[in-house]
Short mmCIF file of C-alpha atoms in Angstrom, two decimals:
data_model
loop_
_atom_site.label_atom_id
_atom_site.label_comp_id
_atom_site.label_asym_id
_atom_site.label_seq_id
_atom_site.Cartn_x
_atom_site.Cartn_y
_atom_site.Cartn_z
CA MET A 287 -27.99 -19.76 282.69
CA ASP A 288 -26.26 -18.72 285.74
CA ARG A 289 -26.64 -14.73 286.02
CA SER A 290 -23.88 -14.33 288.24
CA GLN A 291 -20.81 -14.91 285.82
CA TYR A 292 -22.64 -11.17 284.25
CA LEU A 293 -21.19 -8.05 285.43
CA THR A 294 -22.80 -4.64 284.94
CA VAL A 295 -21.35 -1.88 283.15
CA SER A 296 -21.13 0.25 285.99
CA GLU A 297 -18.91 -2.95 287.86
CA LEU A 298 -16.11 -3.31 284.77
CA THR A 299 -15.99 0.12 284.46
CA SER A 300 -14.83 0.58 288.07
CA TYR A 301 -12.91 -2.14 287.83
CA LEU A 302 -11.10 -0.71 285.06
CA LYS A 303 -10.85 2.59 286.41
CA GLN A 304 -8.69 0.86 289.24
CA LYS A 305 -6.48 -0.66 287.31
CA PHE A 306 -6.04 2.92 285.52
CA ASP A 307 -5.30 4.37 289.28
CA ARG A 308 -2.95 1.44 289.89
CA ASP A 309 -0.77 1.43 286.83
CA PRO A 310 2.40 3.24 288.16
CA TYR A 311 3.35 3.88 284.40
CA LEU A 312 0.01 6.26 284.10
CA LYS A 313 0.27 8.23 287.32
CA THR A 314 2.96 10.57 285.16
CA VAL A 315 2.49 10.60 282.07
CA TYR A 316 5.16 13.02 279.33
CA LEU A 317 2.81 13.62 276.13
CA THR A 318 3.59 15.49 272.92
CA GLY A 319 0.84 16.09 270.22
CA GLU A 320 -1.13 18.50 268.40
CA LEU A 321 -3.65 20.81 270.39
CA SER A 322 -7.01 19.87 268.82
CA ASN A 323 -10.78 20.69 269.30
CA PHE A 324 -9.66 23.89 272.18
CA ARG A 325 -12.00 25.96 272.80
CA LEU A 326 -11.72 28.64 275.78
CA ARG A 327 -14.25 27.76 278.76
CA GLN A 328 -14.60 30.11 282.01
CA ARG A 329 -13.04 27.07 284.54
CA HIS A 330 -11.86 23.97 283.08
CA GLN A 331 -10.31 23.30 280.00
CA TYR A 332 -11.72 19.98 277.60
CA PHE A 333 -9.90 19.14 274.52
CA SER A 334 -8.02 16.94 272.35
CA ILE A 335 -4.48 15.85 271.80
CA LYS A 336 -3.50 14.05 268.55
CA ASP A 337 -0.65 12.88 266.40
CA GLU A 338 -1.00 11.05 262.21
CA ASN A 339 -2.37 7.68 264.06
CA ALA A 340 -4.19 8.74 267.34
CA VAL A 341 -6.08 10.76 269.70
CA ILE A 342 -6.47 11.07 273.48
CA ASP A 343 -9.35 13.14 274.81
CA ALA A 344 -7.74 15.65 277.78
CA VAL A 345 -8.75 17.49 280.73
CA MET A 346 -7.07 20.59 282.57
CA PHE A 347 -8.64 21.59 286.00
CA GLU A 348 -9.47 25.34 286.36
CA ARG A 349 -6.06 25.74 288.91
CA GLN A 350 -3.75 23.91 286.77
CA PHE A 351 -4.59 26.23 283.59
CA ARG A 352 -3.72 29.34 285.83
CA LYS A 353 -0.33 28.86 285.85
CA VAL A 354 -0.40 28.37 281.70
CA ASN A 355 1.76 31.72 280.28
CA PHE A 356 0.55 31.70 276.83
CA ARG A 357 -2.96 31.28 275.31
CA PRO A 358 -3.35 27.55 273.79
CA GLU A 359 -4.60 27.33 270.53
CA THR A 360 -6.10 24.31 267.88
CA GLY A 361 -3.69 23.27 265.43
CA MET A 362 -0.40 24.05 268.25
CA LYS A 363 1.80 21.77 268.91
CA ILE A 364 2.28 21.49 272.78
CA LEU A 365 4.37 19.41 275.65
CA VAL A 366 1.52 17.93 278.42
CA VAL A 367 2.59 16.11 281.94
CA GLY A 368 -0.29 14.57 283.18
CA HIS A 369 -1.82 10.91 284.48
CA ILE A 370 -3.68 8.62 282.78
CA GLY A 371 -7.24 8.17 284.26
CA LEU A 372 -10.66 6.73 283.19
CA TYR A 373 -14.46 8.59 283.11
CA GLU A 374 -16.29 6.57 284.32
CA LYS A 375 -19.69 8.31 282.78
CA SER A 376 -18.65 7.91 279.28
CA GLY A 377 -16.16 4.17 279.91
CA ARG A 378 -13.50 6.74 277.75
CA TYR A 379 -9.90 6.91 278.92
CA GLN A 380 -8.12 10.52 279.50
CA ILE A 381 -5.27 12.71 280.23
CA TYR A 382 -5.59 14.56 283.21
CA VAL A 383 -2.87 17.54 282.08
CA GLU A 384 -0.77 19.42 285.18
CA ARG A 385 1.25 21.13 282.99
CA MET A 386 1.34 22.35 279.57
CA GLU A 387 3.71 24.38 277.13
CA PRO A 388 4.64 25.18 273.64
CA ASP A 389 6.19 22.58 271.45
CA GLY A 390 9.21 23.70 269.08
CA LEU A 391 8.79 27.64 269.20
CA GLY A 392 9.95 29.05 272.37
CA ALA A 393 7.35 29.49 275.21
CA LEU A 394 8.27 33.59 276.03
CA TYR A 395 8.11 33.89 271.91
CA LEU A 396 4.98 32.55 271.69
CA GLN A 397 3.87 35.09 274.61
CA PHE A 398 5.33 37.78 272.63
CA GLU A 399 3.02 37.48 269.23
CA GLN A 400 -0.08 36.66 271.16
CA LEU A 401 -0.16 39.67 273.30
CA LYS A 402 1.27 41.64 270.00
CA LYS A 403 -2.59 40.06 268.21
CA LYS A 404 -4.19 40.55 270.99
CA LEU A 405 -3.00 44.48 271.72
CA GLY A 406 -2.84 45.17 268.15
CA ALA A 407 -6.50 43.75 267.61
CA GLU A 408 -7.75 46.47 270.35
CA GLY A 409 -5.84 49.23 268.10
CA LEU A 410 -3.34 49.95 270.76
CA PHE A 411 -0.48 50.03 268.00
CA ASP A 412 -2.81 52.15 265.47
CA GLN A 413 -2.99 55.08 267.97
CA ILE A 414 -1.50 58.51 266.73
CA PRO A 415 1.65 58.98 268.04
CA ARG A 416 1.64 62.64 270.59
CA PRO A 417 4.20 65.03 269.87
CA ILE A 418 7.12 65.48 271.64
CA PRO A 419 7.52 68.93 273.13
CA GLN A 420 10.86 70.58 271.29
CA PHE A 421 11.83 72.55 274.09
CA PRO A 422 10.75 70.90 277.32
CA LYS A 423 11.49 71.93 280.84
CA ARG A 424 11.26 68.61 282.87
CA ILE A 425 12.07 64.83 281.80
CA ALA A 426 10.95 61.66 283.74
CA VAL A 427 13.16 58.80 283.26
CA VAL A 428 11.82 55.76 284.30
CA THR A 429 15.02 53.17 284.23
CA SER A 430 17.39 51.27 286.46
CA LEU A 431 19.11 53.54 289.10
CA ASP A 432 22.60 52.10 288.37
CA GLY A 433 22.83 51.19 284.63
CA ALA A 434 24.66 53.22 281.98
CA VAL A 435 21.12 54.52 280.86
CA ILE A 436 20.49 57.33 282.82
CA ARG A 437 24.20 58.16 283.12
CA ASP A 438 23.89 58.35 278.57
CA ILE A 439 20.76 60.47 279.21
CA ASN A 440 21.72 63.19 281.67
CA THR A 441 24.93 63.52 279.52
CA THR A 442 23.17 64.14 276.38
CA VAL A 443 20.73 65.92 278.05
CA ARG A 444 23.65 68.75 279.55
CA ARG A 445 25.25 69.09 276.33
CA ARG A 446 22.39 69.64 274.24
CA TYR A 447 19.93 71.36 276.60
CA PRO A 448 20.91 72.34 279.69
CA ILE A 449 17.98 74.51 281.29
CA ALA A 450 15.90 71.23 280.91
CA GLN A 451 15.86 69.38 283.95
CA VAL A 452 15.98 65.52 284.27
CA VAL A 453 14.08 63.62 286.87
CA LEU A 454 14.62 59.73 287.45
CA PHE A 455 12.10 57.21 288.50
CA PRO A 456 13.87 54.49 289.08
CA THR A 457 12.09 51.03 288.85
CA VAL A 458 13.57 47.27 288.65
CA VAL A 459 14.02 46.30 284.83
CA GLN A 460 14.72 42.79 285.08
CA GLY A 461 13.22 39.81 286.98
CA ASP A 462 9.47 38.81 287.93
CA LYS A 463 9.11 42.14 289.91
CA ALA A 464 9.74 44.32 287.15
CA ALA A 465 7.07 44.66 284.99
CA ALA A 466 4.40 45.73 287.72
CA ASP A 467 7.70 48.21 289.49
CA ILE A 468 7.68 49.84 286.04
CA ALA A 469 4.46 49.96 285.30
CA ARG A 470 3.69 51.79 289.19
CA GLN A 471 6.57 54.33 288.48
CA ILE A 472 5.15 55.07 284.58
CA ASN A 473 1.55 56.10 286.69
CA ARG A 474 3.91 57.90 289.20
CA ALA A 475 5.11 60.40 286.68
CA ASN A 476 1.77 60.74 285.07
CA GLN A 477 0.32 61.75 288.44
CA MET A 478 3.17 64.20 289.47
CA GLY A 479 2.11 66.01 286.19
CA ASN A 480 4.47 68.42 285.40
CA PHE A 481 6.47 66.53 282.89
CA ASP A 482 6.98 67.21 278.85
CA THR A 483 8.41 63.96 278.14
CA MET A 484 9.16 60.73 279.27
CA ILE A 485 11.90 58.16 278.52
CA ILE A 486 11.53 54.83 279.77
CA GLY A 487 14.37 51.76 278.76
CA ARG A 488 16.80 49.51 279.79
CA GLY A 489 19.80 48.43 278.10
CA GLY A 490 20.67 45.17 276.04
CA GLY A 491 19.87 41.58 277.02
CA SER A 492 18.27 38.44 275.85
CA LEU A 493 14.64 38.18 275.36
CA GLU A 494 14.39 36.73 279.04
CA ASP A 495 16.28 39.79 280.42
CA LEU A 496 14.04 42.43 278.12
CA TRP A 497 11.09 40.56 278.66
CA PRO A 498 9.35 42.91 281.55
CA PHE A 499 8.78 45.46 278.25
CA ASN A 500 6.67 42.60 276.94
CA GLU A 501 4.07 42.57 279.51
CA GLU A 502 1.02 43.67 279.28
CA ILE A 503 0.85 45.99 282.28
CA VAL A 504 3.62 48.20 281.17
CA ALA A 505 1.92 48.27 277.74
CA ARG A 506 -1.45 49.55 279.45
CA ALA A 507 0.81 51.89 281.27
CA ILE A 508 2.49 53.56 278.64
CA ALA A 509 -0.73 53.73 276.29
CA ASP A 510 -2.85 55.24 279.58
CA SER A 511 -0.03 57.82 279.99
CA GLN A 512 -0.63 61.48 279.66
CA ILE A 513 3.00 62.35 279.27
CA PRO A 514 4.57 61.88 275.59
CA VAL A 515 6.81 58.34 276.01
CA ILE A 516 9.74 57.52 274.54
CA SER A 517 11.22 53.72 274.56
CA SER A 518 14.36 52.76 274.54
CA VAL A 519 14.82 49.20 275.20
CA GLY A 520 17.79 46.77 274.40
CA HIS A 521 19.90 46.87 271.08
CA GLU A 522 18.75 48.77 267.91
CA THR A 523 17.93 45.08 267.01
CA ASP A 524 15.36 44.08 269.72
CA THR A 525 11.77 45.29 269.56
CA THR A 526 9.80 45.05 272.42
CA ILE A 527 5.62 45.26 273.09
CA ALA A 528 6.71 49.15 275.11
CA ASP A 529 8.27 50.05 271.49
CA LEU A 530 5.34 49.33 269.69
CA VAL A 531 2.98 51.04 272.06
CA ALA A 532 5.33 54.00 272.53
CA ASP A 533 5.02 57.26 270.94
CA GLN A 534 8.73 57.19 269.66
CA ARG A 535 11.41 54.58 269.55
CA ALA A 536 15.29 55.04 270.12
CA ALA A 537 17.60 52.83 268.90
CA THR A 538 19.74 53.74 272.28
CA PRO A 539 19.40 55.54 275.29
CA THR A 540 21.32 58.77 273.85
CA ALA A 541 19.34 58.77 270.70
CA ALA A 542 16.30 58.89 273.28
CA ALA A 543 17.67 61.85 275.15
CA GLU A 544 18.32 63.16 271.89
CA LEU A 545 14.59 63.05 270.03
CA ALA A 546 13.51 64.68 273.95
CA THR A 547 15.88 67.82 273.24
CA PRO A 548 16.56 70.61 270.42
CA ASN A 549 19.99 70.83 269.01
CA ARG A 550 22.33 73.12 270.69
CA LEU A 551 20.85 76.30 272.13
CA ALA A 552 22.84 78.61 270.06
CA ASP A 553 20.84 76.84 267.42
CA VAL A 554 17.68 77.14 268.85
CA LEU A 555 18.18 80.47 268.94
CA MET A 556 19.31 81.05 265.86
CA ALA A 557 16.13 79.31 264.85
CA LEU A 558 13.63 81.80 266.82
CA GLN A 559 15.31 84.68 265.03
CA ASP A 560 14.44 82.86 261.73
CA ASP A 561 10.99 81.92 262.73
CA GLN A 562 10.70 85.56 264.31
CA VAL A 563 11.75 87.14 260.82
CA ARG A 564 8.93 84.75 259.29
CA LEU A 565 6.38 85.68 261.50
CA ASN A 566 6.94 89.18 260.76
CA ASN A 567 6.70 88.81 257.63
CA THR A 568 3.91 86.77 257.80
CA MET A 569 1.94 89.64 260.11
CA LYS A 570 2.50 91.74 257.58
CA ASN A 571 1.53 90.24 254.47
CA LEU A 572 -1.18 89.14 256.31
CA ILE A 573 -2.22 93.14 257.32
CA ASN A 574 -1.65 94.18 253.99
CA PHE A 575 -3.98 91.26 252.78
CA ASP A 576 -6.90 92.35 255.33
CA ARG A 577 -6.44 96.09 254.57
CA LYS A 578 -6.75 95.10 250.41
CA GLN A 579 -9.82 93.27 251.74
CA LEU A 580 -11.09 96.49 253.94
CA GLN A 581 -10.99 98.70 250.95
CA LYS A 582 -12.82 96.09 248.51
CA GLN A 583 -15.84 96.34 250.98
CA LEU A 584 -15.95 99.92 251.67
CA GLN A 585 -16.13 100.01 247.98
CA SER A 586 -18.84 97.74 247.72
CA TYR A 587 -22.83 99.37 247.17
CA ILE A 588 -23.36 98.05 250.11
CA PHE A 589 -21.17 100.95 252.00
CA GLN A 590 -22.01 103.11 249.57
CA GLN A 591 -25.81 103.21 249.25
CA PRO A 592 -26.69 101.56 252.52
CA SER A 593 -29.99 101.76 252.03
CA ARG A 594 -30.40 99.42 249.56
CA LEU A 595 -29.21 96.77 252.35
CA TYR A 596 -32.82 96.64 253.31
CA GLU A 597 -34.91 97.89 251.06
CA ASN A 598 -35.95 93.85 249.43
CA TYR A 599 -36.16 93.64 253.32
CA ALA A 600 -38.71 96.21 253.68
CA GLN A 601 -40.69 95.22 250.62
CA LYS A 602 -41.06 91.81 251.95
CA LEU A 603 -41.82 93.21 255.80
CA ASP A 604 -44.59 94.59 253.72
CA GLN A 605 -45.75 91.92 252.38
CA LEU A 606 -45.61 89.85 255.39
CA THR A 607 -47.71 91.42 257.40
CA GLN A 608 -49.93 92.24 255.12
CA THR A 609 -50.52 88.11 254.18
CA LEU A 610 -50.37 88.11 258.38
CA ASN A 611 -52.86 90.59 259.02
CA ASN A 612 -55.32 88.53 255.83
CA ASN A 613 -54.41 85.74 257.79
CA VAL A 614 -55.42 87.01 260.87
CA ARG A 615 -59.00 88.48 259.96
CA ASN A 616 -59.98 84.77 258.18
CA LEU A 617 -58.51 83.03 261.60
CA VAL A 618 -61.12 85.51 263.34
CA LYS A 619 -63.80 84.97 260.89
CA ASP A 620 -63.38 81.19 260.79
CA ARG A 621 -63.61 81.11 264.72
CA LEU A 622 -66.86 83.41 265.04
CA SER A 623 -68.53 81.26 262.84
CA THR A 624 -67.64 78.63 264.85
CA VAL A 625 -68.64 80.30 268.00
CA GLN A 626 -71.84 80.99 266.42
CA GLN A 627 -72.75 77.57 265.45
CA LEU A 628 -71.42 75.94 269.11
CA GLN A 629 -73.71 79.04 270.62
CA GLY A 630 -76.70 77.41 268.49
CA ARG A 631 -76.03 74.17 270.00
CA LEU A 632 -75.29 75.46 273.15
CA GLN A 633 -79.22 77.20 273.02
CA ALA A 634 -79.89 73.66 272.06
CA VAL A 635 -79.15 72.27 275.46
CA SER A 636 -79.54 75.10 277.49
CA PRO A 637 -80.92 75.40 280.85
CA GLN A 638 -82.35 78.66 280.06
CA HIS A 639 -84.54 77.01 277.52
CA THR A 640 -85.40 73.87 279.46
CA ILE A 641 -86.29 76.45 282.05
CA GLU A 642 -88.58 78.26 279.57
CA ARG A 643 -90.41 74.75 278.29
CA SER A 644 -90.35 73.72 282.00
CA GLN A 645 -92.39 76.87 283.16
CA GLU A 646 -94.72 76.90 279.86
CA LYS A 647 -95.46 73.49 281.26
CA VAL A 648 -95.81 74.77 285.09
CA ASP A 649 -98.43 77.25 283.75
CA GLN A 650 -100.40 74.70 281.15
CA LEU A 651 -100.42 72.56 285.11
CA GLN A 652 -101.69 75.42 286.67
CA ASN A 653 -104.22 76.70 284.35
CA ARG A 654 -105.53 73.28 284.27
CA LEU A 655 -105.27 73.30 288.29
CA LEU A 656 -107.40 76.37 288.55
CA ASN A 657 -109.90 75.35 285.87
CA SER A 658 -110.14 71.84 287.57
CA ALA A 659 -110.76 73.99 290.80
CA LYS A 660 -112.85 76.17 289.62
CA ASN A 661 -115.41 73.30 287.99
CA SER A 662 -115.04 71.43 291.42
CA GLN A 663 -115.78 74.83 293.14
CA GLN A 664 -119.05 74.69 291.06
CA GLN A 665 -120.08 71.69 291.26
CA ARG A 666 -120.07 71.54 295.04
CA GLN A 667 -121.92 74.96 294.69
CA GLN A 668 -124.64 73.59 292.83
CA LYS A 669 -124.58 70.60 294.98
CA LEU A 670 -124.59 72.89 297.71
CA THR A 671 -127.74 74.47 296.82
CA GLY A 672 -129.93 71.38 295.79
CA LEU A 673 -129.12 70.85 299.83
CA ILE A 674 -130.00 74.18 300.91
CA GLN A 675 -132.82 73.95 298.96
CA GLN A 676 -134.21 70.49 300.38
CA LEU A 677 -133.12 71.63 303.86
CA ASP A 678 -134.93 74.49 303.27
CA SER A 679 -138.36 72.23 302.47
CA LEU A 680 -137.52 69.94 305.11
CA SER A 681 -137.45 73.22 307.91
CA PRO A 682 -139.60 73.18 310.63
CA LEU A 683 -139.80 77.25 310.34
CA LYS A 684 -140.83 76.80 306.57
CA ILE A 685 -143.46 74.26 308.01
CA MET A 686 -144.54 76.64 311.07
CA GLY A 687 -145.04 78.90 308.34
CA ARG A 688 -148.04 77.08 307.39
CA GLY A 689 -149.78 77.83 311.16
CA TYR A 690 -147.87 74.66 312.65
CA THR A 691 -146.14 75.64 316.13
CA TYR A 692 -144.39 72.78 319.05
CA VAL A 693 -144.59 73.06 322.24
CA THR A 694 -141.42 73.33 325.08
CA TYR A 695 -141.40 72.75 328.52
CA HIS A 696 -138.33 74.30 330.42
CA GLY A 697 -136.04 74.39 327.35
CA SER A 698 -137.08 71.06 326.38
CA VAL A 699 -139.47 69.95 323.09
CA VAL A 700 -142.38 68.12 324.37
CA ASN A 701 -143.37 65.27 321.50
CA THR A 702 -146.12 63.65 323.45
CA VAL A 703 -149.07 64.29 325.39
CA LYS A 704 -147.89 62.26 328.34
CA GLU A 705 -144.91 64.78 328.90
CA LEU A 706 -147.44 67.16 330.08
CA GLU A 707 -149.54 67.29 333.22
CA ASP A 708 -152.37 69.53 334.15
CA ASN A 709 -151.67 73.17 335.49
CA GLN A 710 -148.36 72.72 333.80
CA GLU A 711 -146.96 75.92 331.42
CA ILE A 712 -145.72 75.26 328.58
CA THR A 713 -144.51 77.56 326.21
CA LEU A 714 -145.90 77.55 322.33
CA HIS A 715 -143.39 78.46 319.47
CA PHE A 716 -144.88 80.23 316.17
CA ASN A 717 -143.32 81.47 313.14
CA ASP A 718 -143.23 84.68 314.17
CA GLY A 719 -142.60 84.43 318.31
CA LYS A 720 -143.62 82.43 321.41
CA ALA A 721 -146.81 82.53 323.67
CA THR A 722 -147.21 81.02 327.26
CA ALA A 723 -150.20 78.82 328.08
CA LYS A 724 -151.33 76.74 331.04
CA ILE A 725 -152.33 72.92 331.09
CA THR A 726 -156.12 72.40 331.65
CA GLY A 727 -156.26 69.19 330.87
CA THR A 728 -154.76 66.32 328.45
CA LYS A 729 -156.75 63.47 326.07
CA GLU A 730 -154.65 60.71 324.49
CA LYS A 731 -155.72 59.42 321.53
#
């Protein structure tokens, strides 16, 4: 068997990959189908595209996916452009998607529905609308400098409520930079902080023309605004994200100005007079009602016999005082008993008690020591007496008392006759005295 004829799996896969890469018909492929197995990932996106008879794996890298201006969802019909390649590790071919857009339903409308769904889930459309001030001093208008919107608003405000001041925040209302500029002007008006009402809008147009008012940045700027917002974008049949987030929606710029201002000044003054009359009547009714309530309270037993108000409290106070005293006495009694018990326990382990027992032991030892010393002294005294008696019985004086003497020569005791010479003067020692003698002769035994 010739093994050189066999290819490894890696070699075959590499060969097929080169075939895919070199095929000019696979370098740019336009593909339509249904999006399948899509799950949004942090970076690269992996999914499938299928129809009723086949399915193909797809990958879209992060750099290309950032350009997609809608959110893909499983089951959506899509149009993609890319190239076909083979992934060597799995041996499966796939399409590397470079562009993607929805098929059938318009891309802008799809973006509108997806943003509407997203902001609705966050509750931006469910916020309680802020009331539009009835008598504004200053009105901020965010719109184009040259459009008919600002002219219509100025005309209506001068006619209905000329004392209000209209301040224009000119902005771009169409094009790629419009959404950021609209949001910037909304924030700028809020930063100034001295406006009662804000109107944003533009005239009619196609969905593409009105698109800046469907951008998320504009919707969030309106939602974050501290100034109540009236939206007037497009015609009455047009509905934008800005309309859904705003506190009020007006079909036209004129209608927006009417919502922001009261009726004619004369009507306002008449309404104020009516309010004044109603206020006076209301205050009179309230005062009469309060006066009746006061009289009723003054006639109550509390004011007639105020002492009854605290009788029960005084009795209850006495009971509580007695209870408190009893509790205090019982507590003191318990504490005294506890102290006595502790004192007994303390005396049992007291150093004084230990000292007393030690002192008793010292006294016992001292008595024993004295007795021992006395006995020892008596024994030694008896022994000394016996020795004295023995010494006395052996004393030369005792012997001399029986008639014996001893001889000395110049202070030295003469023990033998050999120490004596003729004519030598010696001293004789007696029991009762001394005598001097002269040797006349000696004789040895």
